[in-house]
Amino acid sequence: MPIDRRTFLNRTAATGAGVALATGGAIAGADTAEAAPRGGHHRGRGPHTASLRVLGTTDVHGHVLNWDYFTNAEYDDAAHNDVGLAKVATLVERAREEAGRHRTLLVDAGDIIQGTQLSYYYARVDPITGGDGKRPPTHPMALAMNHMKYDAAALGNHEFNYGIPLLRAFEAQCDFPLLAANALDAKTRRPAFAPYLVKRVHVPGGPDIKVGILGLTNPGIAIWDKANVQGKMVFPGLVEQAKIYVPKLRSLGCDVVFCTDHSGLDGATTYGDAIPYPENASSLVAAQVPGIDAILVGHTHVERPCTIVTNEETGKQVVLSEPLMWGMRLSVFDFDLELRHGRWEVTSVTAGVRDAADVEEDARVASLVKAEHEAVVGYVNQIVGTCAVAMSATESTYKDTPIIDFVNRVQTDTVTKALAGGQYADLPVLSEASCFSRTASIPAGQVSLRDVAGLYVYENTLEAKILTGAQVKDYLEWSARYFARTAPGDPADPAKITNANGIPDFSYDILSGLSYDIDIAQPEGSRIVNLTHAGAPLDPAASFVLAVNNYRSGGGSGYPHIATAQSIWSSSDEIRNTIIAWVQANGTIDPSAFGGDTWRLVRDGAPVF
């Protein structure tokens, strides 16, 4: 008996199949949009010109409402941005009214189901995969996006954080396809998701405009979510797969080819040479793959209203836009087309972004997730322990602070306990941690789950790997690239000496179990001085266990040695949960019982701060 796509996906999710193969792209036939004609008529036989609009979001990361679950208040930042699909929905409706609802498409560029406690709750606490005989809930992001009538979404790397079964369950709940032309079944090398979608946009009195939407995801998934995808899926490069599918879309008669790429613009890569495909390849796709009209860019969390890239083969200009993150912006692409020889041809493309802070939330979207939101607010505000004194991450990127020492203490305790009684029990355990949020804090007195969760905003898990003393020093030298070289006597403004080379805070690691100075007057590669372990100079030949998150362990941020180091233990539980469980088990966080100044910034031996 034939089954439709939704039934097939639901059966796949229900049976726990690792991969459901899509044999090709999704073709939208009956569900067509309508483009109002523009300009004059062609010898009285129909319109000569027409237009259409494509709206784009990216890196929404589980934000539906303008709410910060870590502060238990409406979201706000220094720029007074607003977040969430409820805000975006208002922008979308206005943009549809302007251009014509039936000739406006809405797409996303990935990283949808990870990033807030709202999305975490429906992945881990009350998962959409179900369990215990319960009917599974619908994911809040599916509720919102279905109501907003998205046409398609590319997969982001964070879609894989919770495993393929949960991703398949989310896919089954969506009324639109999840696209990924470069996510392939590991055995057959056939597409694991629909590579593309073809939409017909009706033009009254003229031929339909056929719009091909190609989805591309990030090759780094193979590293960052190795535990979830190894042996199940592979992720070739964006350029390589676009060269296969863009000609196919043109051969299908597409008048417009639009790419939605979960990949940044500049060709940079954070995982070194661990895989041969660049992480941020959207500009390369535009330059090296003929036949693309525009690209919705994602992954890098930056605002790029309109970037123009010239294709190297055709000389044609390709328009790219990235609408920041978390629903802060909406990208708006406008296409003008002309009928030539019976086919529509794109004559111009423009792009820009609109600010979600300029509008009110869509009341219908807010009401759709009201019950889910309230459940999560109750969950994150439960008390899990106490803290002897307040701790803050404000200075953690340039000073040794108790709040980062706390994360390292939990990781060290966890790995030490896991290795007890085994062959590696006698090796000293070091730990790495980063400042993921400069606004993270733990109050004195009662501590809620959200206070602790705010220290670790990513879904990373914990691993243990073996490094030599020499490799540990190399690791620290790589981390110290985060600081700008600053001569003795020059001003040392924390805002200017950090994030050198564009390195984000999450890529700067602080190691516990050692004492060391970082001399920022020295060139990169020669900054780690006074490196000691247990009061003695670090032995280059000695072996150490490093407690490390799975992102870093897999090569994230390009740290040396760690990706190929021997792994001796790993956990499937998020580090965030490990920290929460530690607080619940110990009752009290007391900074006097751990940490202390183990590292500092210096210039020619003199402390910077």
Coordinates of C-alpha atoms in Angstrom, one line a residue, residues 20-550:
A20 CA 15.7 7.2 6.2
L21 CA 16.8 7.6 2.6
A22 CA 15.4 10.2 0.4
T23 CA 15.8 9.2 -3.3
G24 CA 15.8 12.7 -4.6
G25 CA 14.5 16.2 -4.0
A26 CA 11.1 17.2 -2.9
I27 CA 8.8 18.5 -5.6
A28 CA 6.1 20.9 -4.6
G29 CA 3.3 20.7 -7.2
A30 CA -0.1 21.2 -5.8
D31 CA 1.2 23.6 -3.1
T32 CA 2.1 26.5 -5.3
A33 CA 2.6 30.1 -4.7
E34 CA 1.3 32.9 -6.9
A35 CA 3.4 35.7 -8.3
A36 CA 1.7 38.9 -9.3
P37 CA 2.9 40.2 -12.7
R38 CA 4.9 43.3 -12.9
G39 CA 5.4 45.6 -15.9
G40 CA 3.7 45.3 -19.3
H41 CA 2.5 42.4 -21.3
H42 CA 4.3 40.5 -24.0
R43 CA 2.4 41.2 -27.3
G44 CA -0.9 40.8 -25.4
R45 CA -0.3 37.2 -24.5
G46 CA 0.6 37.6 -20.9
P47 CA 2.9 39.4 -18.5
H48 CA 6.4 40.2 -19.5
T49 CA 7.9 40.7 -16.1
A50 CA 7.2 39.3 -12.6
S51 CA 8.7 39.3 -9.1
L52 CA 8.9 37.1 -6.1
R53 CA 10.3 37.3 -2.6
V54 CA 12.2 34.8 -0.4
L55 CA 12.4 35.4 3.4
G56 CA 15.1 33.7 5.4
T57 CA 16.0 32.9 9.0
T58 CA 18.9 31.1 10.5
D59 CA 20.5 29.9 13.7
V60 CA 17.2 30.4 15.6
H61 CA 18.5 27.8 18.2
G62 CA 15.3 27.0 19.9
H63 CA 14.2 30.6 20.5
V64 CA 10.4 30.9 20.1
L65 CA 9.7 33.7 22.6
N66 CA 11.7 36.8 23.5
W67 CA 12.7 35.1 26.7
D68 CA 16.0 34.2 28.4
Y69 CA 15.6 31.0 30.4
F70 CA 18.9 31.6 32.1
T71 CA 18.0 35.0 33.6
N72 CA 14.2 34.2 33.9
A73 CA 13.3 37.4 32.1
E74 CA 12.7 38.9 28.7
Y75 CA 15.8 38.7 26.5
D76 CA 18.0 41.8 26.4
D77 CA 21.6 42.5 25.4
A78 CA 23.9 45.6 25.0
A79 CA 22.4 46.3 21.6
H80 CA 18.8 45.7 22.9
N81 CA 18.1 43.0 20.3
D82 CA 15.0 40.9 20.6
V83 CA 14.9 37.2 19.8
G84 CA 12.4 34.4 18.8
L85 CA 10.1 33.2 16.1
A86 CA 7.1 35.0 17.6
K87 CA 8.8 38.3 16.7
V88 CA 10.0 37.0 13.4
A89 CA 6.4 35.9 12.5
T90 CA 5.3 39.5 12.7
L91 CA 8.1 40.5 10.3
V92 CA 7.1 37.7 8.0
E93 CA 3.5 38.6 7.8
R94 CA 4.3 42.2 7.0
A95 CA 6.8 41.2 4.3
R96 CA 4.2 38.8 2.8
E97 CA 1.5 41.6 2.8
E98 CA 3.9 43.9 1.0
A99 CA 5.0 41.6 -1.8
G100 CA 2.0 39.3 -2.1
R101 CA 1.4 36.4 0.2
H102 CA 1.2 33.9 -2.7
R103 CA 4.5 34.9 -4.2
T104 CA 6.6 34.9 -1.0
L105 CA 8.6 31.9 0.2
L106 CA 10.0 31.3 3.7
V107 CA 13.1 29.2 4.4
D108 CA 15.6 28.6 7.2
A109 CA 19.4 27.9 7.1
G110 CA 19.6 25.5 10.1
D111 CA 20.4 25.2 13.8
I112 CA 16.8 25.0 14.8
I113 CA 16.4 22.5 17.7
Q114 CA 19.3 23.2 20.1
G115 CA 20.3 26.3 22.1
T116 CA 17.7 27.1 24.8
Q117 CA 16.3 25.3 27.7
L118 CA 13.0 25.2 25.8
S119 CA 14.6 23.0 23.1
Y120 CA 16.6 21.0 25.6
Y121 CA 13.5 20.2 27.6
Y122 CA 11.8 18.6 24.6
A123 CA 14.9 16.7 23.7
R124 CA 15.9 15.3 27.1
V125 CA 13.3 15.9 29.8
D126 CA 10.0 15.3 27.9
P127 CA 11.4 14.2 24.5
I128 CA 9.5 14.3 21.3
T129 CA 10.6 10.8 20.7
G130 CA 8.2 9.7 23.5
G131 CA 8.8 7.0 26.1
D132 CA 7.1 5.4 29.1
G133 CA 4.0 4.8 27.1
K134 CA 3.4 8.6 26.8
R135 CA 2.2 10.2 23.6
P136 CA 5.2 12.3 22.5
P137 CA 4.8 16.1 22.6
T138 CA 5.2 18.3 19.5
H139 CA 8.4 20.2 19.5
P140 CA 7.8 24.0 20.1
M141 CA 9.9 24.8 17.1
A142 CA 7.7 22.6 14.9
L143 CA 4.6 24.3 16.4
A144 CA 5.9 27.7 15.5
M145 CA 7.4 27.0 12.1
N146 CA 4.4 25.1 10.9
H147 CA 2.1 27.9 11.9
M148 CA 4.4 30.4 10.0
K149 CA 4.2 28.1 7.0
Y150 CA 7.9 27.6 6.3
D151 CA 8.6 26.1 2.9
A152 CA 11.9 24.5 3.7
A153 CA 14.8 24.5 6.1
A154 CA 18.4 23.4 5.7
L155 CA 19.9 21.2 8.5
G156 CA 22.4 22.8 10.8
N157 CA 25.1 21.0 12.6
H158 CA 23.3 21.4 16.0
E159 CA 20.4 19.4 14.6
F160 CA 22.5 16.3 15.2
N161 CA 23.3 17.1 18.8
Y162 CA 20.6 14.9 20.3
G163 CA 21.0 12.0 17.9
I164 CA 19.4 11.0 14.6
P165 CA 16.2 9.4 16.1
L166 CA 15.2 12.7 17.7
L167 CA 16.1 14.6 14.5
R168 CA 13.9 12.2 12.6
A169 CA 11.1 12.7 15.1
F170 CA 11.4 16.5 14.6
E171 CA 11.4 16.0 10.8
A172 CA 8.2 14.0 11.0
Q173 CA 6.5 16.8 13.0
C174 CA 7.4 19.5 10.4
D175 CA 5.0 20.4 7.6
F176 CA 8.1 21.3 5.4
P177 CA 11.1 19.4 4.3
L178 CA 14.5 19.4 6.0
L179 CA 17.1 19.7 3.3
A180 CA 20.7 18.6 3.2
A181 CA 22.3 17.7 -0.2
N182 CA 25.6 16.9 1.5
A183 CA 24.2 14.6 4.3
L184 CA 24.6 11.1 2.8
D185 CA 24.0 7.6 4.0
A186 CA 27.3 6.2 5.1
K187 CA 26.8 2.9 3.3
T188 CA 24.9 3.8 0.1
R189 CA 26.2 7.3 -0.3
R190 CA 22.6 8.3 -1.2
P191 CA 20.9 11.4 0.3
A192 CA 19.8 10.8 3.9
F193 CA 17.5 13.8 3.6
A194 CA 15.8 15.6 0.6
P195 CA 18.6 17.5 -1.1
Y196 CA 16.3 20.1 -2.6
L197 CA 12.7 21.4 -3.0
V198 CA 11.1 22.7 -6.2
K199 CA 8.3 25.2 -5.8
R200 CA 6.0 26.5 -8.5
V201 CA 5.1 30.1 -8.2
H202 CA 2.0 30.8 -10.3
V203 CA 2.0 33.9 -12.5
P204 CA -1.5 34.9 -13.7
G205 CA -1.6 34.8 -17.5
G206 CA 2.0 33.5 -17.7
P207 CA 4.0 30.4 -17.1
D208 CA 4.8 29.3 -13.6
I209 CA 8.1 30.4 -12.1
K210 CA 9.9 27.3 -10.9
V211 CA 12.1 28.0 -7.8
G212 CA 14.7 25.4 -6.8
I213 CA 15.7 25.5 -3.2
L214 CA 18.9 23.6 -2.4
G215 CA 19.9 22.8 1.2
L216 CA 23.5 22.4 2.3
T217 CA 24.7 21.6 5.8
N218 CA 28.1 21.7 7.5
P219 CA 30.8 19.1 7.0
G220 CA 32.0 19.6 10.6
I221 CA 29.1 17.5 11.8
A222 CA 31.4 14.5 11.1
I223 CA 33.7 15.8 13.8
W224 CA 31.4 17.7 16.2
D225 CA 28.8 14.9 16.4
K226 CA 30.9 11.9 15.6
A227 CA 29.3 9.8 18.3
N228 CA 25.9 10.3 16.7
V229 CA 26.7 10.0 13.0
Q230 CA 29.8 7.8 12.7
G231 CA 28.9 4.8 10.5
K232 CA 25.5 6.3 9.7
M233 CA 26.1 9.4 7.7
V234 CA 28.9 11.2 5.9
F235 CA 29.1 14.9 5.0
P236 CA 30.9 15.9 1.8
G237 CA 31.7 19.5 0.9
L238 CA 29.2 22.1 0.0
V239 CA 30.9 23.0 -3.3
E240 CA 31.2 19.4 -4.3
Q241 CA 27.5 18.7 -3.8
A242 CA 26.2 22.0 -5.1
K243 CA 28.1 21.2 -8.4
I244 CA 25.9 18.0 -8.6
Y245 CA 22.5 19.5 -7.7
V246 CA 22.5 23.0 -9.2
P247 CA 22.8 21.6 -12.7
K248 CA 20.1 19.1 -11.8
L249 CA 17.8 21.9 -10.7
R250 CA 18.4 23.8 -13.9
S251 CA 17.7 20.7 -15.9
L252 CA 14.4 20.4 -14.1
G253 CA 13.5 23.7 -15.5
C254 CA 14.1 25.9 -12.4
D255 CA 14.0 29.6 -13.3
V256 CA 15.5 30.5 -9.9
V257 CA 18.0 28.6 -7.9
F258 CA 18.2 29.6 -4.2
C259 CA 20.6 27.9 -1.8
T260 CA 20.1 27.8 2.0
D261 CA 23.5 27.0 3.5
H262 CA 24.4 26.2 7.0
S263 CA 27.9 27.5 6.4
G264 CA 29.5 30.9 6.8
L265 CA 31.0 33.1 4.1
D266 CA 34.7 33.4 4.4
G267 CA 36.2 29.9 3.8
A268 CA 37.6 29.7 7.3
T269 CA 37.6 26.4 9.2
T270 CA 37.8 25.7 13.0
Y271 CA 38.7 22.0 12.7
G272 CA 42.1 22.3 11.0
D273 CA 42.8 19.6 8.4
A274 CA 40.7 16.9 10.2
I275 CA 38.4 16.8 7.2
P276 CA 39.2 18.1 3.7
Y277 CA 36.1 20.4 3.3
P278 CA 35.9 24.0 4.5
E279 CA 33.5 24.8 7.3
N280 CA 32.5 28.2 6.0
A281 CA 32.0 27.8 2.3
S282 CA 29.0 29.8 1.2
S283 CA 31.2 32.4 -0.7
L284 CA 33.0 29.5 -2.4
V285 CA 29.7 28.0 -3.4
A286 CA 28.7 31.3 -5.0
A287 CA 32.1 31.7 -6.7
Q288 CA 32.7 28.2 -7.9
V289 CA 29.2 26.8 -8.8
P290 CA 27.5 28.4 -11.8
G291 CA 23.7 28.8 -11.9
I292 CA 23.0 30.1 -8.3
D293 CA 21.0 33.3 -7.9
A294 CA 21.1 33.8 -4.2
I295 CA 22.2 32.2 -0.9
L296 CA 20.8 32.4 2.6
V297 CA 23.9 32.0 4.8
G298 CA 24.0 30.6 8.3
H299 CA 26.2 29.1 11.0
T300 CA 28.5 32.1 11.9
H301 CA 26.0 34.2 13.9
V302 CA 26.9 37.4 12.2
E303 CA 24.7 40.0 10.4
R304 CA 25.4 40.4 6.7
P305 CA 22.5 42.2 5.1
C306 CA 23.8 41.8 1.5
T307 CA 27.1 40.5 0.2
I308 CA 27.8 40.1 -3.5
V309 CA 30.0 37.4 -4.8
T310 CA 30.9 37.1 -8.5
N311 CA 30.9 33.6 -10.0
E312 CA 34.3 32.8 -11.5
E313 CA 32.9 31.0 -14.5
T314 CA 30.0 33.1 -15.6
G315 CA 30.8 36.5 -14.1
K316 CA 27.3 36.6 -12.7
Q317 CA 26.7 38.2 -9.4
V318 CA 25.3 36.1 -6.6
V319 CA 23.5 37.8 -3.7
L320 CA 24.1 36.4 -0.1
S321 CA 22.5 37.4 3.2
E322 CA 22.9 36.2 6.8
P323 CA 20.3 37.4 9.3
L324 CA 22.3 37.3 12.5
M325 CA 21.0 34.6 14.9
W326 CA 18.2 33.6 17.4
G327 CA 15.5 35.3 15.3
M328 CA 17.0 38.7 15.8
R329 CA 16.7 39.5 12.1
L330 CA 14.9 38.4 9.0
S331 CA 16.6 38.3 5.6
V332 CA 14.5 39.6 2.7
F333 CA 15.5 38.6 -0.9
D334 CA 13.6 40.3 -3.8
F335 CA 13.8 38.8 -7.3
D336 CA 12.8 40.6 -10.5
L337 CA 12.3 38.3 -13.5
E338 CA 11.7 38.8 -17.2
L339 CA 10.0 36.4 -19.7
R340 CA 12.4 35.6 -22.5
H341 CA 11.8 32.9 -25.1
G342 CA 9.0 31.4 -23.0
R343 CA 11.2 31.1 -19.8
W344 CA 11.6 33.3 -16.8
E345 CA 15.1 34.8 -16.3
V346 CA 16.2 36.6 -13.2
T347 CA 17.1 40.2 -14.0
S348 CA 17.9 41.5 -10.5
V349 CA 18.2 40.3 -6.9
T350 CA 18.4 42.5 -3.9
A351 CA 18.7 41.6 -0.2
G352 CA 18.5 43.2 3.2
V353 CA 17.6 42.4 6.8
R354 CA 14.8 43.5 9.1
D355 CA 15.0 43.9 12.9
A356 CA 12.8 41.8 15.2
A357 CA 13.1 44.5 17.9
D358 CA 11.0 46.8 15.8
V359 CA 7.8 44.7 16.1
E360 CA 5.6 43.0 18.7
E361 CA 5.4 39.3 19.1
D362 CA 2.8 37.5 17.0
A363 CA 0.1 36.6 19.6
R364 CA -0.8 33.3 17.8
V365 CA 2.7 32.0 17.8
A366 CA 3.1 33.0 21.5
S367 CA -0.1 31.2 22.4
L368 CA 0.9 28.0 20.5
V369 CA 3.9 27.5 22.9
K370 CA 2.5 29.0 26.1
A371 CA 2.0 25.7 27.9
E372 CA 5.5 24.4 26.8
H373 CA 7.1 27.6 27.8
E374 CA 5.5 27.5 31.3
A375 CA 6.6 23.9 31.8
V376 CA 10.2 24.9 31.1
V377 CA 10.1 28.0 33.3
G378 CA 9.0 25.7 36.2
Y379 CA 11.8 23.2 35.3
V380 CA 14.7 25.7 35.2
N381 CA 13.7 27.5 38.4
Q382 CA 13.8 24.5 40.7
I383 CA 16.4 24.8 43.5
V384 CA 19.3 22.4 43.2
G385 CA 21.7 23.6 45.9
T386 CA 23.5 26.5 47.5
C387 CA 26.6 28.6 46.9
A388 CA 28.9 30.0 49.7
V389 CA 29.7 33.2 47.8
A390 CA 28.6 34.7 44.5
M391 CA 30.6 33.8 41.4
S392 CA 30.7 35.7 38.1
A393 CA 32.2 35.0 34.6
T394 CA 32.6 38.7 33.8
E395 CA 36.4 38.6 34.0
S396 CA 36.9 34.9 33.1
T397 CA 38.4 35.5 29.7
Y398 CA 41.5 37.3 31.1
K399 CA 41.7 36.3 34.8
D400 CA 41.6 33.0 36.8
T401 CA 38.1 33.0 38.3
P402 CA 36.3 30.6 40.6
I403 CA 33.4 30.1 38.3
I404 CA 35.6 28.4 35.6
D405 CA 37.5 26.6 38.3
F406 CA 34.2 25.2 39.4
V407 CA 33.5 23.7 35.9
N408 CA 37.0 22.2 35.8
R409 CA 36.5 20.8 39.3
V410 CA 33.3 19.0 38.3
Q411 CA 34.9 17.6 35.2
T412 CA 38.0 16.5 37.1
D413 CA 36.0 14.8 39.8
T414 CA 33.8 13.1 37.2
V415 CA 36.8 11.7 35.2
T416 CA 38.8 10.7 38.3
K417 CA 35.8 8.7 39.6
A418 CA 35.2 7.1 36.3
L419 CA 38.9 5.9 36.0
A420 CA 39.2 4.8 39.7
G421 CA 40.4 1.2 40.0
G422 CA 41.4 1.0 36.3
Q423 CA 44.7 1.0 34.5
Y424 CA 44.7 4.8 34.2
A425 CA 43.7 5.6 37.8
D426 CA 47.2 6.7 38.7
L427 CA 47.6 9.3 35.9
P428 CA 47.0 12.9 37.0
V429 CA 43.8 14.4 35.6
L430 CA 43.8 17.8 34.0
S431 CA 40.6 19.6 32.7
E432 CA 39.8 22.2 30.1
A433 CA 36.9 24.7 30.3
S434 CA 36.0 27.9 28.4
C435 CA 34.0 31.0 29.2
F436 CA 30.9 30.3 27.2
S437 CA 29.0 33.3 28.5
R438 CA 30.6 36.4 30.1
T439 CA 27.2 37.1 31.8
A440 CA 27.1 33.7 33.6
S441 CA 26.9 33.9 37.3
I442 CA 26.1 31.8 40.4
P443 CA 24.5 33.8 43.3
A444 CA 25.3 33.4 47.0
G445 CA 22.7 31.3 48.7
Q446 CA 20.1 29.3 46.9
V447 CA 21.1 28.1 43.4
S448 CA 18.5 27.2 40.8
L449 CA 18.9 24.8 37.9
R450 CA 19.0 27.7 35.5
D451 CA 21.9 29.3 37.4
V452 CA 24.0 26.2 36.9
A453 CA 22.8 25.5 33.3
G454 CA 23.9 29.1 32.4
L455 CA 27.5 28.1 32.9
Y456 CA 27.3 25.6 30.1
V457 CA 25.1 26.7 27.2
Y458 CA 26.2 23.9 24.8
E459 CA 25.1 20.3 24.6
N460 CA 28.7 19.0 24.9
T461 CA 29.5 15.7 26.5
L462 CA 32.7 14.8 28.5
E463 CA 35.6 12.6 27.4
A464 CA 39.0 11.7 28.7
K465 CA 42.1 11.5 26.5
I466 CA 45.8 11.0 27.2
L467 CA 48.3 13.6 26.3
T468 CA 52.0 14.0 27.1
G469 CA 53.4 17.0 28.9
A470 CA 54.8 18.3 25.7
Q471 CA 51.4 18.0 24.0
V472 CA 49.8 19.8 26.9
K473 CA 52.1 22.7 26.4
D474 CA 51.3 22.8 22.7
Y475 CA 47.7 22.8 23.6
L476 CA 48.1 25.8 25.9
E477 CA 50.2 27.7 23.3
W478 CA 47.3 27.2 20.8
S479 CA 44.9 28.5 23.4
A480 CA 47.0 31.6 24.1
R481 CA 46.6 32.8 20.5
Y482 CA 43.4 34.2 21.9
F483 CA 45.3 37.2 23.2
A484 CA 46.7 40.1 21.2
R485 CA 50.4 40.6 21.5
T486 CA 50.8 43.6 23.8
A487 CA 54.2 45.1 24.7
P488 CA 55.1 46.0 28.3
G489 CA 53.8 49.5 29.1
D490 CA 51.1 49.5 26.4
P491 CA 47.5 49.9 27.5
A492 CA 46.0 46.5 28.4
D493 CA 42.2 46.9 27.8
P494 CA 40.5 43.5 28.2
A495 CA 38.2 44.3 25.4
K496 CA 41.1 44.8 23.0
I497 CA 43.6 42.1 24.1
T498 CA 41.0 39.2 24.0
N499 CA 39.5 37.6 20.8
A500 CA 42.7 38.2 18.8
N501 CA 42.6 36.7 15.3
G502 CA 38.8 36.6 15.5
I503 CA 39.0 33.7 18.1
P504 CA 35.7 33.5 20.0
D505 CA 35.5 33.0 23.8
F506 CA 34.4 29.4 23.4
S507 CA 37.6 28.6 21.6
Y508 CA 39.8 29.8 24.5
D509 CA 40.6 27.0 26.9
I510 CA 41.7 27.3 30.5
L511 CA 43.4 24.2 32.0
S512 CA 43.2 23.1 35.6
G513 CA 45.6 20.9 37.4
L514 CA 48.5 23.1 36.3
S515 CA 50.0 26.5 37.1
Y516 CA 51.2 28.7 34.2
D517 CA 51.7 32.2 33.0
I518 CA 50.7 33.5 29.5
D519 CA 53.2 36.2 28.4
I520 CA 51.3 38.3 26.0
A521 CA 54.4 40.3 25.1
Q522 CA 55.7 37.3 23.3
P523 CA 54.9 36.0 19.8
E524 CA 52.3 33.2 19.3
G525 CA 53.8 29.8 20.1
S526 CA 56.2 31.2 22.8
R527 CA 53.8 32.5 25.4
I528 CA 53.5 29.7 28.0
V529 CA 56.0 30.2 30.8
N530 CA 56.4 28.9 34.4
L531 CA 54.4 25.8 33.5
T532 CA 54.3 23.5 36.5
H533 CA 52.4 20.4 37.8
A534 CA 52.3 19.6 41.5
G535 CA 54.9 22.3 42.1
A536 CA 57.5 21.0 39.7
P537 CA 58.3 21.9 36.1
L538 CA 56.0 20.0 33.7
D539 CA 57.7 16.8 32.4
P540 CA 57.4 16.8 28.6
A541 CA 57.5 13.0 28.6
A542 CA 54.9 12.4 31.4
S543 CA 51.4 11.2 30.6
F544 CA 48.3 13.1 31.7
V545 CA 44.5 12.5 31.3
L546 CA 42.7 15.5 29.9
A547 CA 39.0 15.9 30.7
V548 CA 37.7 17.5 27.5
N549 CA 34.4 18.2 25.8
N550 CA 33.5 16.2 22.7

